[in-house]
């Protein structure tokens, strides 16, 4: 009976609820240090790469905008497009070196929109197997049936999948058009800190007549000249069809964007469901983001400080004998292998005043557990040294 089914549903939830784990609760700003239950912890696990979460200029921009315009906006296609939204999108496009840009309230929504708006179920997606969950969901939402995943950053495998996709694409869609092939990759892979082989991907896309999309959530404000991202880092401006950026990591506020050529952005402006049926960025968020882009345009100082901290910590971990994998970014995986060791290591670090997350299966393959360190420009040398000392102490105890 129906009753039995719903009763089972609730009892299953109750059983799961008994073993729930809750995140640590922070009662401070998101700076180099966090206050958790009244104690101070070194923040080795947030993606506020440039310290913009507590940046006085961003706070002032948000406060001034609230005084002028209040808080909420609305639907972008009705009365919710504020002049600040247009200023932000224009500045992002200039910063990124693209013709245009469009913002969303999350990078998750930007990814969904990027794929769903332009692809249907008869089109073809080829995705790196380690792509972020939001890309996997974006492809699901688009309803694409011909989905290929290539082995992580394996260009031979990508080419094999492209050849298979080209065969499928020979058969026209029901409407008579040829299926579109889209290659999607993260710019920076957030578990290992490695970069996509973007120059090779772009070459293969040209060879097989495919579109390219890069989710650069961890590259915006970090890689490239003055933080212009992974496409700029590889000198590929204008060669990647769709660039997705996050506005909550290096930019430290909230939201996401798509940067691309004008006709594609126009398609998103008119048809993206995540824009038509979801509310726009608030006034303070938008104003703070405008100021963040202004600051990155003015000076490369914060980005340079970030990278000098990255070099300092990588050197420190390596000298202490830690394996930090193939990281090419401020994401440093301190490889431990064993899941229980990684969890114990993270817990002991926390007791030593360092907050760094253990990343275990199913986030990463079994036997590749690690404690992930994310570097920020806000760390002083004392912070870096204290973090390294804690890792050294815990390793001596546990290994």
Short mmCIF file of C-alpha atoms in Angstrom, two decimals:
data_model
loop_
_atom_site.label_atom_id
_atom_site.label_comp_id
_atom_site.label_asym_id
_atom_site.label_seq_id
_atom_site.Cartn_x
_atom_site.Cartn_y
_atom_site.Cartn_z
CA UNK A 1 0.00 0.00 0.00
CA UNK A 2 0.96 3.67 -0.32
CA UNK A 3 1.18 3.96 3.46
CA UNK A 4 3.80 1.25 3.68
CA UNK A 5 5.93 2.96 1.03
CA UNK A 6 5.84 6.38 2.69
CA UNK A 7 6.46 4.80 6.10
CA UNK A 8 9.54 3.08 4.65
CA UNK A 9 10.67 6.41 3.17
CA UNK A 10 10.52 8.07 6.61
CA UNK A 11 12.17 5.22 8.47
CA UNK A 12 15.00 5.17 5.95
CA UNK A 13 15.49 8.92 6.44
CA UNK A 14 15.39 8.57 10.22
CA UNK A 15 18.11 5.91 10.10
CA UNK A 16 20.31 8.14 7.91
CA UNK A 17 19.60 11.12 10.12
CA UNK A 18 20.99 9.27 13.15
CA UNK A 19 24.47 9.20 11.59
CA UNK A 20 24.52 12.71 10.15
CA UNK A 21 27.71 14.76 10.31
CA UNK A 22 27.49 18.52 10.64
CA UNK A 23 30.04 21.02 9.31
CA UNK A 24 32.10 23.14 11.68
CA UNK A 25 30.43 26.47 12.43
CA UNK A 26 32.48 29.61 11.82
CA UNK A 27 31.78 32.77 13.82
CA UNK A 28 34.24 35.14 12.11
CA UNK A 29 34.94 36.51 8.65
CA UNK A 30 36.60 34.26 6.06
CA UNK A 31 40.18 35.44 6.49
CA UNK A 32 43.54 33.72 6.98
CA UNK A 33 42.20 32.71 10.41
CA UNK A 34 38.75 31.45 11.40
CA UNK A 35 37.03 31.52 14.78
CA UNK A 36 35.34 28.18 15.52
CA UNK A 37 33.74 27.63 18.94
CA UNK A 38 35.69 30.57 20.33
CA UNK A 39 39.10 29.30 19.17
CA UNK A 40 41.41 30.59 16.43
CA UNK A 41 42.29 28.31 13.49
CA UNK A 42 44.58 28.79 10.50
CA UNK A 43 42.30 28.63 7.44
CA UNK A 44 43.91 26.12 5.06
CA UNK A 45 40.66 25.09 3.40
CA UNK A 46 38.75 27.95 1.83
CA UNK A 47 39.00 29.15 -1.75
CA UNK A 48 39.20 32.87 -0.92
CA UNK A 49 42.44 33.02 -2.86
CA UNK A 50 42.94 36.80 -2.70
CA UNK A 51 41.43 37.69 0.67
CA UNK A 52 38.52 39.55 -0.93
CA UNK A 53 36.03 38.10 1.60
CA UNK A 54 37.24 40.67 4.16
CA UNK A 55 38.63 43.29 1.77
CA UNK A 56 37.72 46.81 3.06
CA UNK A 57 37.13 48.16 -0.47
CA UNK A 58 34.60 45.42 -1.25
CA UNK A 59 32.85 45.92 2.10
CA UNK A 60 32.60 49.66 1.47
CA UNK A 61 31.31 49.16 -2.08
CA UNK A 62 28.57 46.85 -0.77
CA UNK A 63 27.66 49.23 2.10
CA UNK A 64 27.50 52.27 -0.19
CA UNK A 65 25.33 50.40 -2.69
CA UNK A 66 22.91 49.31 0.06
CA UNK A 67 22.58 52.94 1.18
CA UNK A 68 21.83 54.00 -2.41
CA UNK A 69 19.76 51.12 -3.76
CA UNK A 70 18.76 48.73 -0.95
CA UNK A 71 19.12 44.96 -1.19
CA UNK A 72 17.16 42.81 -3.60
CA UNK A 73 16.80 43.10 -7.38
CA UNK A 74 14.43 40.82 -9.31
CA UNK A 75 14.14 38.82 -12.50
CA UNK A 76 16.61 39.98 -15.14
CA UNK A 77 13.99 39.78 -17.90
CA UNK A 78 11.41 41.80 -15.95
CA UNK A 79 12.32 44.72 -13.64
CA UNK A 80 15.41 43.12 -12.06
CA UNK A 81 18.24 44.20 -14.36
CA UNK A 82 20.06 46.94 -12.44
CA UNK A 83 22.68 49.23 -13.96
CA UNK A 84 25.19 47.55 -11.59
CA UNK A 85 24.53 44.17 -13.27
CA UNK A 86 25.39 45.61 -16.67
CA UNK A 87 28.48 47.32 -15.28
CA UNK A 88 29.64 44.03 -13.74
CA UNK A 89 29.06 42.03 -16.93
CA UNK A 90 30.85 44.63 -19.04
CA UNK A 91 33.83 44.68 -16.64
CA UNK A 92 34.03 40.87 -16.51
CA UNK A 93 34.07 40.68 -20.32
CA UNK A 94 36.84 43.32 -20.52
CA UNK A 95 38.82 41.57 -17.78
CA UNK A 96 38.44 38.20 -19.52
CA UNK A 97 39.15 39.58 -22.99
CA UNK A 98 35.85 38.25 -24.39
CA UNK A 99 33.17 40.09 -26.37
CA UNK A 100 30.54 39.72 -23.65
CA UNK A 101 29.57 38.06 -20.37
CA UNK A 102 26.42 37.15 -18.44
CA UNK A 103 26.15 36.56 -14.67
CA UNK A 104 24.12 34.07 -12.63
CA UNK A 105 23.54 33.65 -8.89
CA UNK A 106 25.90 30.65 -8.82
CA UNK A 107 28.57 29.04 -11.00
CA UNK A 108 26.48 25.86 -10.65
CA UNK A 109 23.64 27.66 -12.46
CA UNK A 110 26.08 29.11 -15.00
CA UNK A 111 27.29 25.60 -15.90
CA UNK A 112 23.73 24.27 -16.19
CA UNK A 113 22.74 27.22 -18.34
CA UNK A 114 25.84 27.01 -20.54
CA UNK A 115 25.03 23.45 -21.62
CA UNK A 116 21.22 23.29 -21.46
CA UNK A 117 20.64 26.41 -23.55
CA UNK A 118 22.63 25.25 -26.56
CA UNK A 119 22.45 21.43 -26.54
CA UNK A 120 19.55 19.00 -26.83
CA UNK A 121 19.26 15.27 -26.31
CA UNK A 122 20.59 14.40 -29.79
CA UNK A 123 23.77 16.48 -29.37
CA UNK A 124 27.03 15.04 -27.99
CA UNK A 125 29.10 15.87 -24.92
CA UNK A 126 32.66 14.68 -24.23
CA UNK A 127 33.72 15.37 -20.65
CA UNK A 128 36.87 14.83 -18.56
CA UNK A 129 36.06 12.06 -16.08
CA UNK A 130 37.18 14.24 -13.15
CA UNK A 131 34.96 17.20 -14.05
CA UNK A 132 33.10 18.93 -11.22
CA UNK A 133 29.67 17.64 -10.13
CA UNK A 134 27.99 20.78 -11.49
CA UNK A 135 29.18 19.89 -15.02
CA UNK A 136 27.87 16.34 -14.67
CA UNK A 137 24.52 17.76 -13.51
CA UNK A 138 24.52 20.35 -16.33
CA UNK A 139 24.80 17.56 -18.91
CA UNK A 140 21.98 15.65 -17.14
CA UNK A 141 19.73 18.73 -17.12
CA UNK A 142 20.39 19.26 -20.83
CA UNK A 143 19.16 15.69 -21.41
CA UNK A 144 22.09 14.89 -23.71
CA UNK A 145 22.00 11.15 -24.46
CA UNK A 146 25.32 10.75 -26.29
CA UNK A 147 27.73 11.27 -23.39
CA UNK A 148 31.41 10.32 -23.39
CA UNK A 149 33.87 10.61 -20.50
CA UNK A 150 37.58 10.51 -21.33
CA UNK A 151 40.26 9.37 -18.89
CA UNK A 152 41.52 12.34 -16.90
CA UNK A 153 43.63 14.65 -19.11
CA UNK A 154 44.35 11.72 -21.45
CA UNK A 155 44.49 13.32 -24.90
CA UNK A 156 44.70 9.99 -26.77
CA UNK A 157 41.49 8.91 -25.07
CA UNK A 158 39.86 12.27 -25.84
CA UNK A 159 40.76 11.79 -29.50
CA UNK A 160 39.30 8.25 -29.48
CA UNK A 161 36.06 9.61 -28.02
CA UNK A 162 36.01 12.45 -30.58
CA UNK A 163 36.37 9.93 -33.40
CA UNK A 164 33.43 7.93 -31.98
CA UNK A 165 31.38 11.11 -31.56
CA UNK A 166 32.12 12.14 -35.17
CA UNK A 167 30.65 8.81 -36.35
CA UNK A 168 27.47 9.40 -34.33
CA UNK A 169 27.29 13.00 -35.59
CA UNK A 170 27.04 11.79 -39.20
CA UNK A 171 23.41 10.91 -38.55
CA UNK A 172 21.33 14.12 -38.66
CA UNK A 173 19.01 15.05 -35.78
CA UNK A 174 15.21 14.82 -36.17
CA UNK A 175 15.15 18.48 -37.23
CA UNK A 176 17.64 17.76 -40.01
CA UNK A 177 20.59 19.60 -38.38
CA UNK A 178 23.91 17.90 -37.62
CA UNK A 179 24.50 17.01 -33.93
CA UNK A 180 26.81 19.46 -32.15
CA UNK A 181 29.84 18.07 -30.28
CA UNK A 182 30.87 19.91 -27.09
CA UNK A 183 34.08 19.13 -25.15
CA UNK A 184 33.87 20.17 -21.47
CA UNK A 185 36.74 20.35 -18.99
CA UNK A 186 37.54 21.95 -15.66
CA UNK A 187 40.37 24.49 -16.02
CA UNK A 188 41.82 23.57 -12.63
CA UNK A 189 40.90 20.20 -11.11
CA UNK A 190 40.01 20.92 -7.51
CA UNK A 191 41.14 17.62 -5.93
CA UNK A 192 44.67 17.50 -7.38
CA UNK A 193 45.31 21.12 -8.33
CA UNK A 194 46.42 20.15 -11.85
CA UNK A 195 45.53 22.05 -15.04
CA UNK A 196 43.60 20.86 -18.08
CA UNK A 197 45.76 20.37 -21.19
CA UNK A 198 43.91 23.21 -22.84
CA UNK A 199 46.17 23.82 -25.87
CA UNK A 200 45.78 20.14 -26.87
CA UNK A 201 42.04 20.19 -26.24
CA UNK A 202 41.64 23.29 -28.44
CA UNK A 203 43.68 21.66 -31.25
CA UNK A 204 41.58 18.48 -31.10
CA UNK A 205 38.35 20.50 -31.06
CA UNK A 206 39.44 22.23 -34.29
CA UNK A 207 40.44 18.93 -35.87
CA UNK A 208 37.06 17.33 -35.07
CA UNK A 209 34.85 20.43 -35.46
CA UNK A 210 33.75 20.52 -31.81
CA UNK A 211 32.91 23.38 -29.45
CA UNK A 212 34.92 23.81 -26.22
CA UNK A 213 33.84 24.79 -22.72
CA UNK A 214 36.09 25.40 -19.70
CA UNK A 215 34.85 25.67 -16.11
CA UNK A 216 37.49 27.95 -14.64
CA UNK A 217 36.07 28.20 -11.10
CA UNK A 218 39.51 27.78 -9.49
CA UNK A 219 41.42 29.71 -12.18
CA UNK A 220 39.63 33.08 -12.14
CA UNK A 221 41.63 35.57 -10.10
CA UNK A 222 44.42 33.00 -9.78
CA UNK A 223 45.94 31.96 -13.12
CA UNK A 224 47.02 34.05 -16.09
CA UNK A 225 48.03 37.70 -16.18
CA UNK A 226 46.61 39.40 -13.09
CA UNK A 227 44.25 36.48 -12.52
CA UNK A 228 42.55 36.49 -15.91
CA UNK A 229 42.17 32.72 -15.81
CA UNK A 230 43.34 29.49 -17.41
CA UNK A 231 42.58 30.53 -21.00
CA UNK A 232 44.79 33.60 -20.60
CA UNK A 233 47.43 31.45 -18.83
CA UNK A 234 47.77 29.34 -22.00
CA UNK A 235 47.50 32.34 -24.37
CA UNK A 236 44.28 30.96 -25.86
CA UNK A 237 42.02 34.05 -25.80
CA UNK A 238 39.28 33.71 -28.39
CA UNK A 239 40.03 29.99 -28.91
CA UNK A 240 37.74 28.57 -26.19
CA UNK A 241 34.05 28.94 -27.00
CA UNK A 242 32.60 29.03 -23.47
CA UNK A 243 34.38 30.18 -20.31
CA UNK A 244 32.63 29.66 -16.98
CA UNK A 245 33.82 31.57 -13.92
CA UNK A 246 32.94 31.52 -10.24
CA UNK A 247 32.38 34.77 -8.34
CA UNK A 248 32.62 33.12 -4.90
CA UNK A 249 36.19 31.77 -4.87
CA UNK A 250 38.92 34.32 -5.73
CA UNK A 251 36.15 36.96 -6.04
CA UNK A 252 34.84 35.94 -2.59
CA UNK A 253 31.21 37.04 -3.02
CA UNK A 254 28.66 34.81 -4.75
CA UNK A 255 27.57 33.93 -8.28
CA UNK A 256 29.03 32.77 -11.55
CA UNK A 257 29.37 33.95 -15.13
CA UNK A 258 29.69 32.84 -18.73
CA UNK A 259 32.14 34.79 -20.91
CA UNK A 260 32.02 34.23 -24.67
CA UNK A 261 31.43 35.80 -28.07
CA UNK A 262 28.44 38.18 -28.29
CA UNK A 263 26.06 35.93 -30.32
CA UNK A 264 26.44 33.12 -27.79
CA UNK A 265 25.94 35.46 -24.83
CA UNK A 266 22.84 36.82 -26.62
CA UNK A 267 21.47 33.28 -26.79
CA UNK A 268 21.97 32.95 -23.02
CA UNK A 269 20.43 36.38 -22.38
CA UNK A 270 17.31 35.38 -24.27
CA UNK A 271 16.93 31.68 -23.49
CA UNK A 272 18.85 30.51 -20.40
CA UNK A 273 16.27 29.03 -18.03
CA UNK A 274 18.58 29.67 -15.05
CA UNK A 275 18.26 33.37 -15.90
CA UNK A 276 14.57 33.46 -16.88
CA UNK A 277 13.30 31.55 -13.85
CA UNK A 278 15.80 32.43 -11.12
CA UNK A 279 16.42 35.74 -9.42
CA UNK A 280 19.37 38.07 -10.17
CA UNK A 281 22.35 38.91 -7.96
CA UNK A 282 21.54 41.28 -5.08
CA UNK A 283 22.64 44.94 -4.99
CA UNK A 284 25.46 44.51 -2.38
CA UNK A 285 26.81 41.35 -4.05
CA UNK A 286 26.94 43.03 -7.44
CA UNK A 287 28.55 46.22 -6.14
CA UNK A 288 31.22 44.25 -4.24
CA UNK A 289 31.94 42.19 -7.37
CA UNK A 290 32.34 45.32 -9.51
CA UNK A 291 34.93 46.52 -6.99
CA UNK A 292 36.72 43.13 -7.04
CA UNK A 293 37.09 43.25 -10.83
CA UNK A 294 38.24 46.88 -10.56
CA UNK A 295 40.93 45.89 -8.05
CA UNK A 296 42.22 43.03 -10.20
CA UNK A 297 42.37 45.39 -13.18
CA UNK A 298 44.36 47.98 -11.19
CA UNK A 299 47.08 45.77 -9.73
CA UNK A 300 48.59 42.29 -9.89
CA UNK A 301 49.90 42.61 -6.33
CA UNK A 302 47.40 40.26 -4.65
CA UNK A 303 47.81 37.59 -7.34
CA UNK A 304 51.61 37.80 -7.02
CA UNK A 305 51.36 37.53 -3.21
CA UNK A 306 49.18 34.43 -3.63
CA UNK A 307 51.79 32.77 -5.88
CA UNK A 308 54.70 33.66 -3.60
CA UNK A 309 52.79 31.94 -0.75
CA UNK A 310 52.12 28.95 -3.03
CA UNK A 311 55.83 28.60 -3.85
CA UNK A 312 56.81 29.00 -0.18
CA UNK A 313 54.38 26.32 1.03
CA UNK A 314 55.13 23.86 -1.79
CA UNK A 315 58.82 24.15 -1.04
CA UNK A 316 58.10 23.70 2.68
CA UNK A 317 55.97 20.58 2.21
CA UNK A 318 58.48 19.06 -0.19
CA UNK A 319 61.40 19.73 2.19
CA UNK A 320 59.43 18.01 4.98
CA UNK A 321 59.18 14.94 2.75
CA UNK A 322 55.49 15.20 1.84
CA UNK A 323 54.20 14.08 -1.57
CA UNK A 324 52.19 16.97 -3.04
CA UNK A 325 51.20 15.25 -6.29
CA UNK A 326 51.14 17.19 -9.57
CA UNK A 327 49.73 20.47 -8.31
CA UNK A 328 50.25 23.47 -10.61
CA UNK A 329 47.99 25.80 -8.60
CA UNK A 330 47.26 27.06 -5.06
CA UNK A 331 45.46 23.75 -4.39
CA UNK A 332 48.07 21.56 -2.69
CA UNK A 333 47.13 17.92 -2.06
CA UNK A 334 49.26 16.48 0.73
CA UNK A 335 49.04 12.83 -0.38
CA UNK A 336 48.60 10.25 2.40
CA UNK A 337 46.97 7.33 0.59
CA UNK A 338 45.09 5.67 3.43
CA UNK A 339 41.57 7.04 4.18
CA UNK A 340 41.78 6.53 7.95
CA UNK A 341 45.21 8.16 8.09
CA UNK A 342 43.93 11.20 6.15
CA UNK A 343 40.94 11.60 8.51
CA UNK A 344 43.11 11.20 11.61
CA UNK A 345 45.69 13.62 10.17
CA UNK A 346 43.05 16.29 9.53
CA UNK A 347 41.56 15.82 13.02
CA UNK A 348 44.99 16.16 14.68
CA UNK A 349 45.80 19.25 12.61
CA UNK A 350 42.56 20.79 13.85
CA UNK A 351 43.65 20.14 17.45
CA UNK A 352 46.89 21.94 16.54
CA UNK A 353 44.90 24.94 15.31
CA UNK A 354 45.04 24.22 11.57
CA UNK A 355 41.83 23.67 9.60
CA UNK A 356 42.62 21.54 6.51
CA UNK A 357 40.16 19.05 5.03
CA UNK A 358 40.70 15.33 4.53
CA UNK A 359 39.61 14.34 1.01
CA UNK A 360 38.73 10.65 0.82
CA UNK A 361 36.79 8.16 -1.30
CA UNK A 362 34.29 8.76 -2.99
CA UNK A 363 35.65 12.30 -3.65
CA UNK A 364 38.91 10.73 -4.87
CA UNK A 365 39.77 7.10 -5.82
CA UNK A 366 40.38 4.61 -2.96
CA UNK A 367 43.97 4.67 -1.77
CA UNK A 368 44.58 8.28 -2.87
CA UNK A 369 43.27 10.05 0.24
CA UNK A 370 44.91 13.36 1.03
CA UNK A 371 44.71 16.44 3.23
CA UNK A 372 44.04 19.32 0.86
CA UNK A 373 45.63 22.70 1.53
CA UNK A 374 44.26 25.75 -0.27
CA UNK A 375 46.59 28.74 -0.25
CA UNK A 376 45.54 32.39 0.11
CA UNK A 377 47.30 35.70 -0.51
CA UNK A 378 46.26 36.66 3.04
CA UNK A 379 48.67 34.22 4.72
CA UNK A 380 51.65 35.89 6.39
CA UNK A 381 54.97 34.03 6.46
CA UNK A 382 54.24 33.27 10.14
CA UNK A 383 50.96 31.63 9.06
CA UNK A 384 52.76 29.49 6.49
CA UNK A 385 55.43 28.48 8.99
CA UNK A 386 52.84 27.62 11.66
CA UNK A 387 50.95 25.47 9.16
CA UNK A 388 54.10 23.62 8.09
CA UNK A 389 55.12 23.09 11.73
CA UNK A 390 51.72 21.54 12.52
CA UNK A 391 51.99 19.18 9.51
CA UNK A 392 55.51 18.17 10.59
CA UNK A 393 54.37 17.48 14.17
CA UNK A 394 51.30 15.45 13.17
CA UNK A 395 53.27 13.43 10.59
CA UNK A 396 55.87 12.52 13.22
CA UNK A 397 53.06 11.24 15.49
CA UNK A 398 51.01 9.37 12.91
CA UNK A 399 53.37 7.98 10.30
#
